[in-house]
């Protein structure tokens, strides 16, 4: 019943996205477009930088409040659909519902325990404290939506000659080098653009692990 309910809700949300010309996630379409781009690269005579990355524990780190605000404010979904999505987020998994019987969440009110587990996305996901339970049809749609601003910035970097795509936490950028540009220098410049955007847009977000000045990302995060 859980799977059926989330699939129906994901389909409904997909209809809303199509009406607003926001493409829902499609792994097969991304692969098709990527293969076409890669096949055309040798014919251009240019050198391309290919940059791959992902966000660690992405869906488990999505803050629900920010996600719901985005759905209501930017996508303008109806209150009834918003309520159903919120119910899905709060319901969690069979495991988290069983764990509620043991009062585990109340232990996290203890400061020393809260500090110890505050950055453990898997633990928070198991207890359904934050994020989106991965693996359901609806989690794919919601996960694809949260980084739409990041996607727009990356598409601007790629330009008409390049290519950018993201499926949930994995992304790829194909960037054409101009005359005089070197691979290493260009990779560093693009990396800085990505970092500066993430630091400004998603400051204090668990997707980012950084030093106090937000000067670098830990390599295991992005």
PDB file of C-alpha atoms in Angstrom:
ATOM      1  CA  UNK A   1       0.000   0.000   0.000  1.00  0.00           C
ATOM      2  CA  UNK A   2       2.880   2.381   0.794  1.00  0.00           C
ATOM      3  CA  UNK A   3       4.487   1.754  -2.611  1.00  0.00           C
ATOM      4  CA  UNK A   4       1.180   2.143  -4.457  1.00  0.00           C
ATOM      5  CA  UNK A   5       0.314   5.375  -2.636  1.00  0.00           C
ATOM      6  CA  UNK A   6       3.718   6.969  -3.298  1.00  0.00           C
ATOM      7  CA  UNK A   7       3.641   5.890  -6.958  1.00  0.00           C
ATOM      8  CA  UNK A   8       0.229   7.493  -7.469  1.00  0.00           C
ATOM      9  CA  UNK A   9       1.428  10.655  -5.724  1.00  0.00           C
ATOM     10  CA  UNK A  10       4.630  10.705  -7.792  1.00  0.00           C
ATOM     11  CA  UNK A  11       2.571  10.399 -11.000  1.00  0.00           C
ATOM     12  CA  UNK A  12       0.340  13.272  -9.911  1.00  0.00           C
ATOM     13  CA  UNK A  13       3.352  15.439  -9.088  1.00  0.00           C
ATOM     14  CA  UNK A  14       4.814  14.520 -12.480  1.00  0.00           C
ATOM     15  CA  UNK A  15       1.662  15.827 -14.184  1.00  0.00           C
ATOM     16  CA  UNK A  16       2.015  19.123 -12.305  1.00  0.00           C
ATOM     17  CA  UNK A  17       5.666  19.407 -13.343  1.00  0.00           C
ATOM     18  CA  UNK A  18       4.867  18.735 -17.003  1.00  0.00           C
ATOM     19  CA  UNK A  19       2.232  21.484 -17.005  1.00  0.00           C
ATOM     20  CA  UNK A  20       4.812  23.895 -15.573  1.00  0.00           C
ATOM     21  CA  UNK A  21       7.451  22.670 -18.063  1.00  0.00           C
ATOM     22  CA  UNK A  22       9.693  21.362 -15.284  1.00  0.00           C
ATOM     23  CA  UNK A  23      11.054  18.001 -16.514  1.00  0.00           C
ATOM     24  CA  UNK A  24      10.584  15.122 -14.058  1.00  0.00           C
ATOM     25  CA  UNK A  25      13.596  12.789 -13.616  1.00  0.00           C
ATOM     26  CA  UNK A  26      14.300  10.376 -16.458  1.00  0.00           C
ATOM     27  CA  UNK A  27      17.438   8.233 -16.307  1.00  0.00           C
ATOM     28  CA  UNK A  28      16.891   6.800 -19.810  1.00  0.00           C
ATOM     29  CA  UNK A  29      16.493  10.266 -21.365  1.00  0.00           C
ATOM     30  CA  UNK A  30      19.669  11.540 -19.687  1.00  0.00           C
ATOM     31  CA  UNK A  31      21.656   8.541 -20.951  1.00  0.00           C
ATOM     32  CA  UNK A  32      20.291   9.029 -24.476  1.00  0.00           C
ATOM     33  CA  UNK A  33      21.239  12.720 -24.496  1.00  0.00           C
ATOM     34  CA  UNK A  34      24.668  11.987 -23.000  1.00  0.00           C
ATOM     35  CA  UNK A  35      25.486   9.333 -25.623  1.00  0.00           C
ATOM     36  CA  UNK A  36      24.507  11.739 -28.388  1.00  0.00           C
ATOM     37  CA  UNK A  37      26.757  14.457 -26.944  1.00  0.00           C
ATOM     38  CA  UNK A  38      29.734  12.115 -26.505  1.00  0.00           C
ATOM     39  CA  UNK A  39      29.367  10.816 -30.076  1.00  0.00           C
ATOM     40  CA  UNK A  40      29.488  14.379 -31.426  1.00  0.00           C
ATOM     41  CA  UNK A  41      32.606  15.434 -29.485  1.00  0.00           C
ATOM     42  CA  UNK A  42      35.204  13.960 -31.938  1.00  0.00           C
ATOM     43  CA  UNK A  43      33.580  15.827 -34.837  1.00  0.00           C
ATOM     44  CA  UNK A  44      34.058  19.233 -33.198  1.00  0.00           C
ATOM     45  CA  UNK A  45      37.846  19.081 -33.093  1.00  0.00           C
ATOM     46  CA  UNK A  46      37.731  20.648 -29.634  1.00  0.00           C
ATOM     47  CA  UNK A  47      38.943  19.471 -26.244  1.00  0.00           C
ATOM     48  CA  UNK A  48      36.277  18.928 -23.595  1.00  0.00           C
ATOM     49  CA  UNK A  49      36.542  18.734 -19.835  1.00  0.00           C
ATOM     50  CA  UNK A  50      34.302  16.030 -18.335  1.00  0.00           C
ATOM     51  CA  UNK A  51      33.535  16.571 -14.666  1.00  0.00           C
ATOM     52  CA  UNK A  52      31.577  14.065 -12.575  1.00  0.00           C
ATOM     53  CA  UNK A  53      30.444  14.381  -8.987  1.00  0.00           C
ATOM     54  CA  UNK A  54      27.799  13.455  -6.481  1.00  0.00           C
ATOM     55  CA  UNK A  55      26.320  14.563  -3.184  1.00  0.00           C
ATOM     56  CA  UNK A  56      26.875  12.112  -0.359  1.00  0.00           C
ATOM     57  CA  UNK A  57      23.697  10.875   1.372  1.00  0.00           C
ATOM     58  CA  UNK A  58      21.766  13.347  -0.759  1.00  0.00           C
ATOM     59  CA  UNK A  59      18.123  12.419  -0.138  1.00  0.00           C
ATOM     60  CA  UNK A  60      18.784  11.786   3.556  1.00  0.00           C
ATOM     61  CA  UNK A  61      20.158  15.318   3.892  1.00  0.00           C
ATOM     62  CA  UNK A  62      17.341  17.237   2.189  1.00  0.00           C
ATOM     63  CA  UNK A  63      15.712  19.494   4.805  1.00  0.00           C
ATOM     64  CA  UNK A  64      11.984  18.901   4.696  1.00  0.00           C
ATOM     65  CA  UNK A  65      10.959  22.411   5.654  1.00  0.00           C
ATOM     66  CA  UNK A  66      12.971  23.966   2.807  1.00  0.00           C
ATOM     67  CA  UNK A  67      11.639  21.365   0.357  1.00  0.00           C
ATOM     68  CA  UNK A  68       8.011  22.001   1.298  1.00  0.00           C
ATOM     69  CA  UNK A  69       8.516  25.769   1.064  1.00  0.00           C
ATOM     70  CA  UNK A  70       9.937  25.308  -2.450  1.00  0.00           C
ATOM     71  CA  UNK A  71       7.002  23.133  -3.537  1.00  0.00           C
ATOM     72  CA  UNK A  72       4.440  25.621  -2.253  1.00  0.00           C
ATOM     73  CA  UNK A  73       6.196  28.859  -3.236  1.00  0.00           C
ATOM     74  CA  UNK A  74       7.888  28.017  -6.544  1.00  0.00           C
ATOM     75  CA  UNK A  75       5.786  25.164  -7.915  1.00  0.00           C
ATOM     76  CA  UNK A  76       2.558  26.431  -6.356  1.00  0.00           C
ATOM     77  CA  UNK A  77       1.219  22.943  -5.703  1.00  0.00           C
ATOM     78  CA  UNK A  78      -2.239  22.689  -4.152  1.00  0.00           C
ATOM     79  CA  UNK A  79      -2.656  22.427  -0.351  1.00  0.00           C
ATOM     80  CA  UNK A  80      -4.106  18.912  -0.713  1.00  0.00           C
ATOM     81  CA  UNK A  81      -1.089  17.614  -2.685  1.00  0.00           C
ATOM     82  CA  UNK A  82       1.262  19.412  -0.270  1.00  0.00           C
ATOM     83  CA  UNK A  83      -0.457  17.681   2.653  1.00  0.00           C
ATOM     84  CA  UNK A  84      -0.084  14.258   1.029  1.00  0.00           C
ATOM     85  CA  UNK A  85       3.628  14.862   0.369  1.00  0.00           C
ATOM     86  CA  UNK A  86       4.130  16.047   3.941  1.00  0.00           C
ATOM     87  CA  UNK A  87       2.357  12.906   5.196  1.00  0.00           C
ATOM     88  CA  UNK A  88       4.757  10.802   3.107  1.00  0.00           C
ATOM     89  CA  UNK A  89       7.785  12.598   4.552  1.00  0.00           C
ATOM     90  CA  UNK A  90       6.552  12.208   8.115  1.00  0.00           C
ATOM     91  CA  UNK A  91       5.573   8.547   7.725  1.00  0.00           C
ATOM     92  CA  UNK A  92       9.134   7.299   7.168  1.00  0.00           C
ATOM     93  CA  UNK A  93       9.746   3.578   6.716  1.00  0.00           C
ATOM     94  CA  UNK A  94       8.556   0.409   8.446  1.00  0.00           C
ATOM     95  CA  UNK A  95      11.837   0.377  10.355  1.00  0.00           C
ATOM     96  CA  UNK A  96      11.489   3.940  11.651  1.00  0.00           C
ATOM     97  CA  UNK A  97       7.914   3.275  12.730  1.00  0.00           C
ATOM     98  CA  UNK A  98       9.076   0.254  14.722  1.00  0.00           C
ATOM     99  CA  UNK A  99      11.886   2.290  16.292  1.00  0.00           C
ATOM    100  CA  UNK A 100       9.351   4.852  17.509  1.00  0.00           C
ATOM    101  CA  UNK A 101       8.139   2.209  19.953  1.00  0.00           C
ATOM    102  CA  UNK A 102      11.500   2.348  21.737  1.00  0.00           C
ATOM    103  CA  UNK A 103      11.555   6.106  22.277  1.00  0.00           C
ATOM    104  CA  UNK A 104      14.892   6.524  20.493  1.00  0.00           C
ATOM    105  CA  UNK A 105      14.062  10.062  19.335  1.00  0.00           C
ATOM    106  CA  UNK A 106      13.638  11.287  22.901  1.00  0.00           C
ATOM    107  CA  UNK A 107      17.242  10.285  23.619  1.00  0.00           C
ATOM    108  CA  UNK A 108      18.409  12.827  21.035  1.00  0.00           C
ATOM    109  CA  UNK A 109      17.218  15.600  23.327  1.00  0.00           C
ATOM    110  CA  UNK A 110      20.317  14.823  25.383  1.00  0.00           C
ATOM    111  CA  UNK A 111      22.913  17.313  24.195  1.00  0.00           C
ATOM    112  CA  UNK A 112      25.882  14.920  24.069  1.00  0.00           C
ATOM    113  CA  UNK A 113      23.911  12.398  21.992  1.00  0.00           C
ATOM    114  CA  UNK A 114      22.494  15.062  19.690  1.00  0.00           C
ATOM    115  CA  UNK A 115      25.984  16.370  18.945  1.00  0.00           C
ATOM    116  CA  UNK A 116      27.311  12.897  18.229  1.00  0.00           C
ATOM    117  CA  UNK A 117      24.628  11.990  15.692  1.00  0.00           C
ATOM    118  CA  UNK A 118      23.831  15.420  14.219  1.00  0.00           C
ATOM    119  CA  UNK A 119      25.916  14.784  11.069  1.00  0.00           C
ATOM    120  CA  UNK A 120      25.034  11.110  10.654  1.00  0.00           C
ATOM    121  CA  UNK A 121      22.577  11.230   7.757  1.00  0.00           C
ATOM    122  CA  UNK A 122      22.032   7.470   7.695  1.00  0.00           C
ATOM    123  CA  UNK A 123      21.147   7.397  11.390  1.00  0.00           C
ATOM    124  CA  UNK A 124      18.755  10.343  11.009  1.00  0.00           C
ATOM    125  CA  UNK A 125      17.206   8.680   7.968  1.00  0.00           C
ATOM    126  CA  UNK A 126      16.654   5.389   9.786  1.00  0.00           C
ATOM    127  CA  UNK A 127      14.852   7.242  12.567  1.00  0.00           C
ATOM    128  CA  UNK A 128      13.017   9.460  10.051  1.00  0.00           C
ATOM    129  CA  UNK A 129      14.278  12.624  11.733  1.00  0.00           C
ATOM    130  CA  UNK A 130      15.123  14.495   8.519  1.00  0.00           C
ATOM    131  CA  UNK A 131      15.478  14.009   4.777  1.00  0.00           C
ATOM    132  CA  UNK A 132      13.586  11.735   2.400  1.00  0.00           C
ATOM    133  CA  UNK A 133      13.500   7.966   2.692  1.00  0.00           C
ATOM    134  CA  UNK A 134      15.278   6.809  -0.512  1.00  0.00           C
ATOM    135  CA  UNK A 135      14.001   4.160  -2.889  1.00  0.00           C
ATOM    136  CA  UNK A 136      10.356   5.142  -3.309  1.00  0.00           C
ATOM    137  CA  UNK A 137       8.947   6.535  -6.583  1.00  0.00           C
ATOM    138  CA  UNK A 138       8.172   9.859  -4.893  1.00  0.00           C
ATOM    139  CA  UNK A 139      11.666  10.282  -3.432  1.00  0.00           C
ATOM    140  CA  UNK A 140      13.123  10.363  -6.961  1.00  0.00           C
ATOM    141  CA  UNK A 141      10.840  13.216  -7.997  1.00  0.00           C
ATOM    142  CA  UNK A 142      11.340  15.227  -4.799  1.00  0.00           C
ATOM    143  CA  UNK A 143      15.088  14.657  -4.855  1.00  0.00           C
ATOM    144  CA  UNK A 144      15.346  15.880  -8.421  1.00  0.00           C
ATOM    145  CA  UNK A 145      13.456  19.062  -7.589  1.00  0.00           C
ATOM    146  CA  UNK A 146      15.475  20.287  -4.626  1.00  0.00           C
ATOM    147  CA  UNK A 147      18.623  21.269  -6.591  1.00  0.00           C
ATOM    148  CA  UNK A 148      16.908  23.073  -9.482  1.00  0.00           C
ATOM    149  CA  UNK A 149      18.843  26.304  -8.784  1.00  0.00           C
ATOM    150  CA  UNK A 150      22.099  24.334  -8.836  1.00  0.00           C
ATOM    151  CA  UNK A 151      21.044  22.757 -12.143  1.00  0.00           C
ATOM    152  CA  UNK A 152      20.398  26.183 -13.700  1.00  0.00           C
ATOM    153  CA  UNK A 153      23.830  27.423 -12.640  1.00  0.00           C
ATOM    154  CA  UNK A 154      25.519  24.319 -14.095  1.00  0.00           C
ATOM    155  CA  UNK A 155      23.578  24.614 -17.363  1.00  0.00           C
ATOM    156  CA  UNK A 156      24.789  28.212 -17.656  1.00  0.00           C
ATOM    157  CA  UNK A 157      28.382  26.996 -17.240  1.00  0.00           C
ATOM    158  CA  UNK A 158      27.918  24.287 -19.881  1.00  0.00           C
ATOM    159  CA  UNK A 159      26.499  26.736 -22.427  1.00  0.00           C
ATOM    160  CA  UNK A 160      25.245  25.699 -25.851  1.00  0.00           C
ATOM    161  CA  UNK A 161      28.321  23.662 -26.758  1.00  0.00           C
ATOM    162  CA  UNK A 162      28.562  21.824 -23.449  1.00  0.00           C
ATOM    163  CA  UNK A 163      26.299  19.422 -21.626  1.00  0.00           C
ATOM    164  CA  UNK A 164      25.005  19.092 -18.066  1.00  0.00           C
ATOM    165  CA  UNK A 165      22.696  16.549 -16.452  1.00  0.00           C
ATOM    166  CA  UNK A 166      21.859  15.382 -12.932  1.00  0.00           C
ATOM    167  CA  UNK A 167      19.949  12.377 -11.695  1.00  0.00           C
ATOM    168  CA  UNK A 168      19.351  12.780  -7.973  1.00  0.00           C
ATOM    169  CA  UNK A 169      22.809  12.940  -6.365  1.00  0.00           C
ATOM    170  CA  UNK A 170      24.937  12.212  -9.468  1.00  0.00           C
ATOM    171  CA  UNK A 171      25.812  14.916 -11.973  1.00  0.00           C
ATOM    172  CA  UNK A 172      27.985  15.270 -15.051  1.00  0.00           C
ATOM    173  CA  UNK A 173      29.292  18.387 -16.802  1.00  0.00           C
ATOM    174  CA  UNK A 174      30.908  18.385 -20.265  1.00  0.00           C
ATOM    175  CA  UNK A 175      32.621  21.707 -20.864  1.00  0.00           C
ATOM    176  CA  UNK A 176      34.307  22.831 -24.135  1.00  0.00           C
ATOM    177  CA  UNK A 177      37.730  24.403 -23.677  1.00  0.00           C
ATOM    178  CA  UNK A 178      38.447  27.667 -25.481  1.00  0.00           C
ATOM    179  CA  UNK A 179      41.780  28.413 -27.149  1.00  0.00           C
ATOM    180  CA  UNK A 180      44.481  28.826 -24.539  1.00  0.00           C
ATOM    181  CA  UNK A 181      42.515  27.129 -21.748  1.00  0.00           C
ATOM    182  CA  UNK A 182      44.171  24.187 -20.010  1.00  0.00           C
ATOM    183  CA  UNK A 183      42.359  21.259 -18.443  1.00  0.00           C
ATOM    184  CA  UNK A 184      43.766  21.722 -14.934  1.00  0.00           C
ATOM    185  CA  UNK A 185      43.191  25.477 -14.805  1.00  0.00           C
ATOM    186  CA  UNK A 186      39.666  25.165 -16.200  1.00  0.00           C
ATOM    187  CA  UNK A 187      38.807  22.352 -13.789  1.00  0.00           C
ATOM    188  CA  UNK A 188      39.917  24.537 -10.882  1.00  0.00           C
ATOM    189  CA  UNK A 189      37.939  27.547 -12.146  1.00  0.00           C
ATOM    190  CA  UNK A 190      34.747  25.522 -12.576  1.00  0.00           C
ATOM    191  CA  UNK A 191      35.272  23.870  -9.199  1.00  0.00           C
ATOM    192  CA  UNK A 192      35.484  27.321  -7.587  1.00  0.00           C
ATOM    193  CA  UNK A 193      32.267  28.421  -9.326  1.00  0.00           C
ATOM    194  CA  UNK A 194      30.462  25.355  -8.016  1.00  0.00           C
ATOM    195  CA  UNK A 195      31.865  25.879  -4.530  1.00  0.00           C
ATOM    196  CA  UNK A 196      30.966  29.576  -4.395  1.00  0.00           C
ATOM    197  CA  UNK A 197      27.414  28.850  -5.533  1.00  0.00           C
ATOM    198  CA  UNK A 198      26.901  26.060  -3.015  1.00  0.00           C
ATOM    199  CA  UNK A 199      28.350  28.145  -0.195  1.00  0.00           C
ATOM    200  CA  UNK A 200      26.078  31.103  -0.961  1.00  0.00           C
ATOM    201  CA  UNK A 201      22.882  29.205  -1.850  1.00  0.00           C
ATOM    202  CA  UNK A 202      23.047  26.305   0.592  1.00  0.00           C
ATOM    203  CA  UNK A 203      24.918  27.860   3.515  1.00  0.00           C
ATOM    204  CA  UNK A 204      24.478  25.922   6.776  1.00  0.00           C
ATOM    205  CA  UNK A 205      22.985  23.042   4.808  1.00  0.00           C
ATOM    206  CA  UNK A 206      24.031  19.466   5.642  1.00  0.00           C
ATOM    207  CA  UNK A 207      24.781  18.881   1.946  1.00  0.00           C
ATOM    208  CA  UNK A 208      27.845  21.059   2.540  1.00  0.00           C
ATOM    209  CA  UNK A 209      30.661  20.120   4.866  1.00  0.00           C
ATOM    210  CA  UNK A 210      33.120  22.965   5.005  1.00  0.00           C
ATOM    211  CA  UNK A 211      35.472  24.884   7.236  1.00  0.00           C
ATOM    212  CA  UNK A 212      34.173  28.024   8.960  1.00  0.00           C
ATOM    213  CA  UNK A 213      35.115  30.219   6.006  1.00  0.00           C
ATOM    214  CA  UNK A 214      33.510  27.920   3.442  1.00  0.00           C
ATOM    215  CA  UNK A 215      36.761  27.825   1.497  1.00  0.00           C
ATOM    216  CA  UNK A 216      36.741  24.170   0.558  1.00  0.00           C
ATOM    217  CA  UNK A 217      34.478  21.171   0.247  1.00  0.00           C
ATOM    218  CA  UNK A 218      35.502  17.840   1.643  1.00  0.00           C
ATOM    219  CA  UNK A 219      36.145  15.546  -1.290  1.00  0.00           C
ATOM    220  CA  UNK A 220      33.866  12.857   0.108  1.00  0.00           C
ATOM    221  CA  UNK A 221      30.860  15.200  -0.039  1.00  0.00           C
ATOM    222  CA  UNK A 222      31.066  16.635  -3.559  1.00  0.00           C
TER     223      UNK A 222
END
